mmCIF file of C-alpha atoms and ligand atoms in Angstrom:
data_model
loop_
_atom_site.group_PDB
_atom_site.id
_atom_site.type_symbol
_atom_site.label_atom_id
_atom_site.label_comp_id
_atom_site.label_asym_id
_atom_site.label_seq_id
_atom_site.Cartn_x
_atom_site.Cartn_y
_atom_site.Cartn_z
ATOM 1 C CA MET A 1 7.753 -15.519 15.852
ATOM 2 C CA ALA A 2 4.361 -13.824 16.087
ATOM 3 C CA GLU A 3 1.781 -13.456 18.807
ATOM 4 C CA LEU A 4 -1.509 -15.238 18.113
ATOM 5 C CA ILE A 5 -4.735 -13.314 18.773
ATOM 6 C CA VAL A 6 -8.103 -15.069 18.604
ATOM 7 C CA ALA A 7 -10.879 -12.924 17.068
ATOM 8 C CA LEU A 8 -13.982 -13.298 19.230
ATOM 9 C CA ASP A 9 -16.655 -12.633 16.618
ATOM 10 C CA PHE A 10 -19.656 -14.147 18.397
ATOM 11 C CA PRO A 11 -23.303 -13.083 18.627
ATOM 12 C CA ASP A 12 -23.228 -12.955 22.432
ATOM 13 C CA ALA A 13 -20.907 -13.127 25.409
ATOM 14 C CA GLN A 14 -21.931 -16.639 26.397
ATOM 15 C CA SER A 15 -20.856 -18.115 23.052
ATOM 16 C CA ALA A 16 -17.503 -16.352 23.382
ATOM 17 C CA VAL A 17 -17.008 -17.643 26.910
ATOM 18 C CA SER A 18 -17.919 -21.192 25.854
ATOM 19 C CA CYS A 19 -15.270 -21.070 23.143
ATOM 20 C CA LEU A 20 -12.674 -19.568 25.483
ATOM 21 C CA ASP A 21 -13.286 -22.424 27.905
ATOM 22 C CA LEU A 22 -11.765 -24.688 25.238
ATOM 23 C CA LEU A 23 -8.714 -22.496 24.606
ATOM 24 C CA PRO A 24 -5.571 -22.015 26.704
ATOM 25 C CA ASP A 25 -5.875 -19.799 29.776
ATOM 26 C CA GLY A 26 -4.792 -16.260 29.121
ATOM 27 C CA CYS A 27 -4.777 -16.494 25.324
ATOM 28 C CA ALA A 28 -4.825 -13.105 23.572
ATOM 29 C CA VAL A 29 -8.208 -12.135 22.127
ATOM 30 C CA LYS A 30 -9.662 -9.503 19.815
ATOM 31 C CA VAL A 31 -12.965 -7.828 20.608
ATOM 32 C CA GLY A 32 -14.495 -5.863 17.733
ATOM 33 C CA SER A 33 -17.316 -3.327 17.572
ATOM 34 C CA VAL A 34 -20.049 -5.942 17.172
ATOM 35 C CA MET A 35 -18.996 -7.950 20.210
ATOM 36 C CA LEU A 36 -18.502 -4.734 22.199
ATOM 37 C CA ALA A 37 -21.973 -3.472 21.318
ATOM 38 C CA ARG A 38 -23.545 -6.829 22.144
ATOM 39 C CA ALA A 39 -21.638 -7.733 25.278
ATOM 40 C CA GLY A 40 -20.531 -4.371 26.636
ATOM 41 C CA ALA A 41 -17.554 -3.064 28.522
ATOM 42 C CA GLY A 42 -18.291 -5.450 31.403
ATOM 43 C CA PHE A 43 -17.513 -8.344 29.088
ATOM 44 C CA VAL A 44 -14.159 -6.786 28.199
ATOM 45 C CA ARG A 45 -13.424 -6.179 31.879
ATOM 46 C CA GLY A 46 -14.189 -9.847 32.534
ATOM 47 C CA LEU A 47 -11.740 -10.948 29.833
ATOM 48 C CA VAL A 48 -9.035 -8.712 31.271
ATOM 49 C CA GLY A 49 -9.803 -10.004 34.769
ATOM 50 C CA ALA A 50 -9.480 -13.586 33.526
ATOM 51 C CA GLY A 51 -5.986 -12.798 32.254
ATOM 52 C CA HIS A 52 -6.634 -12.393 28.528
ATOM 53 C CA PRO A 53 -4.652 -9.651 26.793
ATOM 54 C CA VAL A 54 -7.434 -7.828 24.905
ATOM 55 C CA PHE A 55 -7.074 -6.183 21.511
ATOM 56 C CA LEU A 56 -10.021 -3.774 21.242
ATOM 57 C CA ASP A 57 -10.630 -3.324 17.523
ATOM 58 C CA SER A 58 -13.084 -0.448 17.253
ATOM 59 C CA LYS A 59 -11.140 1.448 14.560
ATOM 60 C CA TRP A 60 -11.663 4.935 15.985
ATOM 61 C CA TYR A 61 -11.918 7.873 13.590
ATOM 62 C CA ASP A 62 -13.221 11.006 15.258
ATOM 63 C CA ILE A 63 -12.129 14.429 16.439
ATOM 64 C CA PRO A 64 -8.906 14.302 18.474
ATOM 65 C CA ASN A 65 -10.600 15.009 21.816
ATOM 66 C CA THR A 66 -13.030 12.119 21.379
ATOM 67 C CA VAL A 67 -10.405 9.641 20.255
ATOM 68 C CA ALA A 68 -8.214 10.675 23.190
ATOM 69 C CA GLY A 69 -11.157 10.024 25.521
ATOM 70 C CA ALA A 70 -11.768 6.617 23.973
ATOM 71 C CA CYS A 71 -8.090 5.669 24.366
ATOM 72 C CA ASN A 72 -8.182 6.792 27.976
ATOM 73 C CA ALA A 73 -11.289 4.713 28.618
ATOM 74 C CA ALA A 74 -9.709 1.679 26.938
ATOM 75 C CA ALA A 75 -6.585 2.044 29.058
ATOM 76 C CA ASP A 76 -8.731 2.266 32.198
ATOM 77 C CA LEU A 77 -10.532 -0.881 31.054
ATOM 78 C CA GLY A 78 -7.180 -2.639 30.958
ATOM 79 C CA VAL A 79 -7.018 -3.601 27.295
ATOM 80 C CA GLU A 80 -3.614 -4.119 25.714
ATOM 81 C CA MET A 81 -4.075 -2.666 22.216
ATOM 82 C CA VAL A 82 -6.604 -0.587 20.254
ATOM 83 C CA THR A 83 -7.094 0.458 16.625
ATOM 84 C CA VAL A 84 -7.468 3.930 15.125
ATOM 85 C CA HIS A 85 -7.767 5.021 11.495
ATOM 86 C CA ALA A 86 -4.595 6.524 10.061
ATOM 87 C CA GLY A 87 -6.914 8.664 7.916
ATOM 88 C CA GLY A 88 -7.979 10.542 11.058
ATOM 89 C CA GLY A 89 -4.790 12.496 10.517
ATOM 90 C CA ASP A 90 -1.827 13.705 12.493
ATOM 91 C CA ALA A 91 -3.693 15.583 15.246
ATOM 92 C CA MET A 92 -6.073 12.702 15.929
ATOM 93 C CA LEU A 93 -3.262 10.151 15.933
ATOM 94 C CA ARG A 94 -1.090 12.233 18.265
ATOM 95 C CA ALA A 95 -4.066 12.722 20.591
ATOM 96 C CA ALA A 96 -4.501 8.938 20.733
ATOM 97 C CA VAL A 97 -0.810 8.347 21.415
ATOM 98 C CA ASP A 98 -0.695 11.051 24.099
ATOM 99 C CA ALA A 99 -3.812 9.710 25.819
ATOM 100 C CA ALA A 100 -2.445 6.179 25.761
ATOM 101 C CA ALA A 101 0.709 7.427 27.485
ATOM 102 C CA GLY A 102 2.307 4.031 27.061
ATOM 103 C CA ARG A 103 -0.520 2.237 28.891
ATOM 104 C CA ILE A 104 -1.955 0.699 25.717
ATOM 105 C CA LYS A 105 -0.539 0.062 22.259
ATOM 106 C CA ILE A 106 -2.089 2.021 19.413
ATOM 107 C CA VAL A 107 -2.143 0.415 15.979
ATOM 108 C CA ALA A 108 -3.440 2.143 12.864
ATOM 109 C CA VAL A 109 -5.651 0.888 10.077
ATOM 110 C CA THR A 110 -4.718 2.348 6.678
ATOM 111 C CA VAL A 111 -7.050 1.518 3.761
ATOM 112 C CA LEU A 112 -9.961 -0.727 4.720
ATOM 113 C CA THR A 113 -9.646 -4.021 2.904
ATOM 114 C CA SER A 114 -13.238 -3.603 1.735
ATOM 115 C CA HIS A 115 -12.058 -0.781 -0.580
ATOM 116 C CA ASP A 116 -10.766 -1.195 -4.092
ATOM 117 C CA ALA A 117 -9.086 1.508 -6.158
ATOM 118 C CA VAL A 118 -12.406 2.702 -7.599
ATOM 119 C CA SER A 119 -14.274 3.055 -4.296
ATOM 120 C CA TYR A 120 -11.254 4.666 -2.633
ATOM 121 C CA ALA A 121 -10.846 7.152 -5.504
ATOM 122 C CA ALA A 122 -14.534 8.037 -5.138
ATOM 123 C CA ILE A 123 -14.331 8.913 -1.427
ATOM 124 C CA THR A 124 -11.043 10.784 -1.739
ATOM 125 C CA GLY A 125 -12.058 12.675 -4.876
ATOM 126 C CA ARG A 126 -8.914 11.611 -6.671
ATOM 127 C CA ASN A 127 -8.724 10.356 -10.225
ATOM 128 C CA SER A 128 -6.507 7.390 -9.883
ATOM 129 C CA ILE A 129 -5.440 5.477 -6.817
ATOM 130 C CA ASN A 130 -2.847 2.848 -6.218
ATOM 131 C CA ILE A 131 -4.060 1.171 -3.040
ATOM 132 C CA ALA A 132 -0.620 -0.192 -2.133
ATOM 133 C CA ASP A 133 0.878 3.313 -2.309
ATOM 134 C CA GLU A 134 -1.974 4.637 -0.167
ATOM 135 C CA VAL A 135 -1.258 2.005 2.456
ATOM 136 C CA THR A 136 2.372 3.113 2.618
ATOM 137 C CA ARG A 137 1.472 6.818 2.674
ATOM 138 C CA LEU A 138 -1.045 6.414 5.496
ATOM 139 C CA ALA A 139 1.257 4.084 7.453
ATOM 140 C CA GLU A 140 3.993 6.744 7.266
ATOM 141 C CA ILE A 141 1.603 9.404 8.599
ATOM 142 C CA ALA A 142 0.531 7.170 11.479
ATOM 143 C CA LEU A 143 4.035 6.082 12.429
ATOM 144 C CA ARG A 144 5.350 9.663 12.307
ATOM 145 C CA ALA A 145 2.574 10.538 14.780
ATOM 146 C CA GLY A 146 3.957 7.900 17.131
ATOM 147 C CA VAL A 147 1.609 4.915 16.848
ATOM 148 C CA ASP A 148 3.034 1.530 17.788
ATOM 149 C CA GLY A 149 2.172 -0.314 14.629
ATOM 150 C CA ILE A 150 -0.060 -0.959 11.651
ATOM 151 C CA VAL A 151 -2.885 -3.382 10.899
ATOM 152 C CA CYS A 152 -2.710 -4.671 7.347
ATOM 153 C CA SER A 153 -3.726 -7.488 5.042
ATOM 154 C CA PRO A 154 -1.259 -10.287 4.285
ATOM 155 C CA GLU A 155 -0.678 -8.711 0.889
ATOM 156 C CA GLU A 156 0.579 -5.475 2.440
ATOM 157 C CA VAL A 157 2.906 -6.811 5.130
ATOM 158 C CA GLY A 158 6.055 -6.617 3.028
ATOM 159 C CA ARG A 159 5.459 -2.985 2.150
ATOM 160 C CA VAL A 160 4.491 -1.965 5.672
ATOM 161 C CA LYS A 161 7.592 -3.649 7.043
ATOM 162 C CA GLY A 162 9.671 -1.210 5.031
ATOM 163 C CA VAL A 163 8.082 1.885 6.555
ATOM 164 C CA VAL A 164 10.337 3.680 9.010
ATOM 165 C CA GLY A 165 9.310 3.331 12.628
ATOM 166 C CA VAL A 166 7.014 0.343 12.322
ATOM 167 C CA GLY A 167 6.946 -1.876 15.393
ATOM 168 C CA ARG A 168 3.902 -4.094 15.413
ATOM 169 C CA ILE A 169 2.432 -5.429 12.203
ATOM 170 C CA VAL A 170 -0.939 -6.959 12.988
ATOM 171 C CA VAL A 171 -2.327 -9.202 10.262
ATOM 172 C CA PRO A 172 -5.799 -10.760 9.893
ATOM 173 C CA GLY A 173 -6.819 -12.991 6.981
ATOM 174 C CA ILE A 174 -4.688 -15.890 8.187
ATOM 175 C CA ARG A 175 -5.572 -19.359 6.924
ATOM 176 C CA ARG A 176 -3.957 -22.773 6.823
ATOM 177 C CA PRO A 177 -3.928 -24.242 3.302
ATOM 178 C CA ASP A 178 -7.086 -26.299 3.902
ATOM 179 C CA ASP A 179 -9.069 -23.673 5.863
ATOM 180 C CA ALA A 180 -12.184 -22.133 4.353
ATOM 181 C CA ARG A 181 -11.464 -18.557 3.283
ATOM 182 C CA GLY A 182 -14.934 -17.393 4.211
ATOM 183 C CA ASP A 183 -15.284 -13.771 3.110
ATOM 184 C CA GLN A 184 -11.523 -13.081 3.192
ATOM 185 C CA ALA A 185 -10.351 -12.118 -0.292
ATOM 186 C CA ARG A 186 -6.635 -11.968 0.518
ATOM 187 C CA VAL A 187 -5.260 -14.622 2.820
ATOM 188 C CA ALA A 188 -1.877 -16.012 3.804
ATOM 189 C CA THR A 189 -0.700 -18.955 5.839
ATOM 190 C CA PRO A 190 0.713 -18.127 9.258
ATOM 191 C CA GLU A 191 4.165 -19.162 8.063
ATOM 192 C CA ALA A 192 4.019 -16.819 5.051
ATOM 193 C CA ALA A 193 2.687 -13.881 7.088
ATOM 194 C CA VAL A 194 5.430 -14.255 9.688
ATOM 195 C CA ALA A 195 8.110 -14.655 7.011
ATOM 196 C CA ALA A 196 6.883 -11.396 5.465
ATOM 197 C CA GLY A 197 7.123 -9.542 8.789
ATOM 198 C CA ALA A 198 3.878 -10.008 10.727
ATOM 199 C CA THR A 199 4.363 -9.668 14.485
ATOM 200 C CA HIS A 200 0.759 -10.453 15.457
ATOM 201 C CA LEU A 201 -1.608 -12.872 13.699
ATOM 202 C CA VAL A 202 -5.364 -12.390 14.100
ATOM 203 C CA VAL A 203 -7.291 -15.615 13.559
ATOM 204 C CA GLY A 204 -11.033 -15.999 13.988
ATOM 205 C CA ARG A 205 -13.158 -18.694 12.388
ATOM 206 C CA PRO A 206 -10.391 -21.210 11.634
ATOM 207 C CA ILE A 207 -10.076 -21.488 15.428
ATOM 208 C CA THR A 208 -13.460 -20.471 16.826
ATOM 209 C CA ALA A 209 -15.487 -22.525 14.332
ATOM 210 C CA ALA A 210 -13.147 -25.529 14.325
ATOM 211 C CA ALA A 211 -14.399 -28.922 15.492
ATOM 212 C CA ASP A 212 -11.508 -28.838 17.967
ATOM 213 C CA PRO A 213 -10.658 -25.175 18.709
ATOM 214 C CA ALA A 214 -7.813 -26.103 21.050
ATOM 215 C CA ALA A 215 -6.107 -28.228 18.392
ATOM 216 C CA ALA A 216 -6.567 -25.480 15.786
ATOM 217 C CA TYR A 217 -5.141 -22.921 18.230
ATOM 218 C CA ARG A 218 -2.071 -25.111 18.806
ATOM 219 C CA ASP A 219 -1.622 -25.475 15.052
ATOM 220 C CA PHE A 220 -1.639 -21.716 14.457
ATOM 221 C CA LEU A 221 0.585 -21.114 17.447
ATOM 222 C CA ALA A 222 3.167 -23.608 16.187
ATOM 223 C CA ALA A 223 2.971 -22.311 12.623
ATOM 224 C CA GLY A 224 3.554 -18.736 13.779
ATOM 225 C CA GLN A 225 6.794 -19.574 15.592
HETATM 226 O O1 LIG B 1 -12.626 -15.247 11.060
HETATM 227 P P1 LIG B 1 -11.447 -14.499 10.490
HETATM 228 O O2 LIG B 1 -10.118 -15.188 10.757
HETATM 229 O O3 LIG B 1 -11.630 -14.113 9.059
HETATM 230 O O4 LIG B 1 -11.423 -13.162 11.358
HETATM 231 C C1 LIG B 1 -10.537 -12.094 11.082
HETATM 232 C C2 LIG B 1 -10.808 -10.966 12.028
HETATM 233 O O5 LIG B 1 -10.001 -9.860 11.676
HETATM 234 C C3 LIG B 1 -12.245 -10.460 12.033
HETATM 235 O O6 LIG B 1 -12.563 -10.050 13.364
HETATM 236 C C4 LIG B 1 -12.213 -9.268 11.108
HETATM 237 O O7 LIG B 1 -13.176 -8.319 11.445
HETATM 238 C C5 LIG B 1 -10.811 -8.729 11.367
HETATM 239 N N1 LIG B 1 -10.245 -7.949 10.269
HETATM 240 C C6 LIG B 1 -10.110 -8.449 9.013
HETATM 241 N N2 LIG B 1 -9.573 -7.687 8.014
HETATM 242 C C7 LIG B 1 -9.180 -6.444 8.259
HETATM 243 C C8 LIG B 1 -9.299 -5.913 9.544
HETATM 244 C C9 LIG B 1 -9.845 -6.709 10.538
HETATM 245 O O8 LIG B 1 -10.446 -9.597 8.771
HETATM 246 N N3 LIG B 1 -8.654 -5.741 7.299
#
């Protein structure tokens, strides 16, 4: 059984609120950098105040002091979970975990799904890369530093599940068989993602752009059980 999180990828706060009006009270939501920049921290505070567990997906990667400050601010805002980059390294990850002090969950992003082996080799200066091995290596670093879980694509869930210390496995790219993939290259059904080990499913457009968002939400909720 996995928790369902609705990705609020809207151009403005009003569109997000209009969609939420159609969804169950207190459903979990994800706010990313675009929504945060457009709607601001007040919008996030409003979601928290309305009873929505908020996953703040800003994928922090900065010096430890700054990431610690961001985690502190997120905890004060009342969000439930935030993302950091595993590639920020042990000191940054430990700073995030220490700052969270159990008030928020920290989940780590490993290799961005926009990378392939060639682009990742180019930025790391290495000759040959196996992306799946990189995902495992970075997940191990993050989990040793004490993060609560890992964000990964459906393709990586099985591997990540095998990494010692993993708690949450948060998975976007979830589609029912007849849903449009949009720009998602690697997708899985909710049933397949949960069977592989996903604990949290992140679903955006198949719910938010559905003719009947509430019905789509119920579908994903049932399929993730
Ligand atoms: O609309 P859709 O279901 O594709 O939305 C998926 C959400 O998950 C988006 O907010 C997207 O930014 C996010 N995400 C993703 N793939 C990742 C990390 C985050 O799709 N690797």
